Amino acid sequence: MIAALPLPYLITATLLAGAAVVFASIRATRLADIIADRTRMGEALIGGLILGGATSIAGVIVSVDAASSGDASYAFSNAVGGIAAQTLFLAIADLLHKRANLEHAAAEPANLFQTVMLIILLSLPLAAMAGPDIAYVGIHPVSLLLFLAYLVGVRIAAEVRERPMWQAVDTDETREDAPEDPEEARRSARKPALIFAGLVVIMAAGGWVIGQSGQAVISRYGLASSLVGALGTAVITSLPELVTTLVAVRRGALQLAVGGIIGGNTFDTLFLVGADIAYRDGSIYHAVEGNDLYWLATGLLMTGVLLAGLIVRQRRGPGRIGVESVLMMAIYGLALSVEIFA
């Protein structure tokens, strides 16, 4: 039905779906902060697991829908392009936090571990693409390994949060993860959690509309799937991460902001698991194009730079942001130029 809409209606449907996803994500960010305080799980862990997963749900729908339609490049580029875009959003958020470099102020062991986990998870599809073209029941073994590695990583991240083996050095710019209202920890998290679940449904519905619109544009105008996926739907479905990050920074929930991006990116690797299962013509890793591999490498490189920034914890750099933020902007800008002009 969406694919048959005239272009003006198609654009309107996409914009409305994107707006619904963004507004739902704004509300979800506030609820995630409350849930973090009431469950005592901490902003970094809630941001990485719950908020990151919730704001990524629209992208999951896009990739799975594209893969089930047989467009492997669209499904893959939407996933890895979203990871690159969301990492860029963290650099943009660094501009908003004027007092100090965001990676310095949001020092948190759980965020460090989740960044390492993200690098590992991004390396697995790369290995699958370089390895033999195999699939069992249409699914590559790496997809199962990717899913299991994610589950193990989530468990370890929780342990790092609860029983850290080291602590970051506190400075006058370090923001501690503590409830604004001491009474929050005594209140129930049930109602915020139920509202949060309803917002996830809205974001999922918006993702389906956006995915259908992207497929219509590809088939109708003959655009490259990697272009529409990495720079179109990936950016639109990643807008919740941008909004939630900026909202979290303005609320002073810096660990939630950083954890939401890193956790969202980690969850985004599971797009590939869902897409590989939905893609019925063999392994999705061997059905993608060179541009898709380029965006995977871009996301991996930007994540490595982010990890370096989290470790170095530079107080201030060019323009009162960290050097890692400048580098991430430059890397994404170069990847954008290559996709459009190369």
XYZ file of C-alpha atoms in Angstrom, residues 52 55-56 78-95 101-103 111 114-119 122 230 234-235 237-246 249 257-269 295-310 321-333 335:
89
model
C 19.616 1.748 23.242
C 15.468 3.514 20.064
C 16.921 0.949 17.654
C 20.703 0.295 7.042
C 22.248 -1.556 9.991
C 25.901 -0.563 9.635
C 25.080 2.918 8.319
C 23.021 3.514 11.442
C 25.984 2.596 13.644
C 28.180 5.156 11.899
C 25.480 7.844 12.070
C 24.786 7.262 15.759
C 28.475 7.455 16.633
C 28.533 10.794 14.817
C 25.614 11.915 16.992
C 27.783 11.436 20.070
C 30.282 13.906 18.612
C 27.417 16.343 17.979
C 26.286 15.943 21.589
C 29.832 16.794 22.667
C 29.272 20.235 21.139
C 34.675 16.892 26.714
C 31.659 14.555 26.991
C 33.835 11.423 27.070
C 30.505 2.239 28.739
C 30.294 -1.995 25.861
C 32.494 -0.138 23.367
C 34.959 -3.025 23.364
C 32.030 -5.421 22.914
C 30.790 -3.368 19.954
C 34.173 -3.662 18.222
C 31.367 -5.561 14.291
C 23.190 4.091 4.824
C 19.637 4.586 8.613
C 19.837 8.292 9.435
C 15.710 5.663 12.109
C 18.778 6.846 14.035
C 17.237 10.233 14.823
C 15.852 8.878 18.129
C 19.447 8.263 19.223
C 20.348 11.859 18.355
C 17.311 13.234 20.182
C 17.696 11.000 23.251
C 21.388 11.824 23.474
C 20.799 15.583 23.322
C 22.947 15.723 27.975
C 23.723 9.760 26.799
C 26.960 7.929 26.078
C 25.556 4.551 27.114
C 22.481 5.041 24.922
C 24.599 5.555 21.799
C 27.047 2.740 22.513
C 24.290 0.370 23.612
C 22.153 1.316 20.619
C 25.063 0.565 18.304
C 25.665 -2.753 20.047
C 21.997 -3.653 19.654
C 22.155 -2.590 15.997
C 24.543 -5.442 15.234
C 30.140 1.451 5.882
C 30.906 -1.501 8.154
C 34.575 -0.489 8.168
C 33.579 3.139 8.810
C 31.506 2.176 11.854
C 34.331 -0.002 13.154
C 36.880 2.798 12.724
C 34.661 5.398 14.411
C 34.042 3.018 17.327
C 37.788 2.525 17.750
C 38.305 6.289 17.870
C 35.493 6.596 20.435
C 37.096 3.926 22.614
C 40.394 5.796 22.508
C 38.588 8.962 23.605
C 36.894 7.179 26.496
C 35.277 19.190 22.445
C 37.506 16.117 22.392
C 39.878 15.330 19.551
C 38.007 12.026 19.158
C 34.820 13.973 18.331
C 36.646 15.934 15.645
C 38.057 12.715 14.184
C 34.657 10.988 14.193
C 33.129 13.926 12.314
C 35.968 13.826 9.780
C 35.686 10.063 9.252
C 31.939 10.233 8.712
C 32.304 13.220 6.378
C 32.600 8.215 4.136
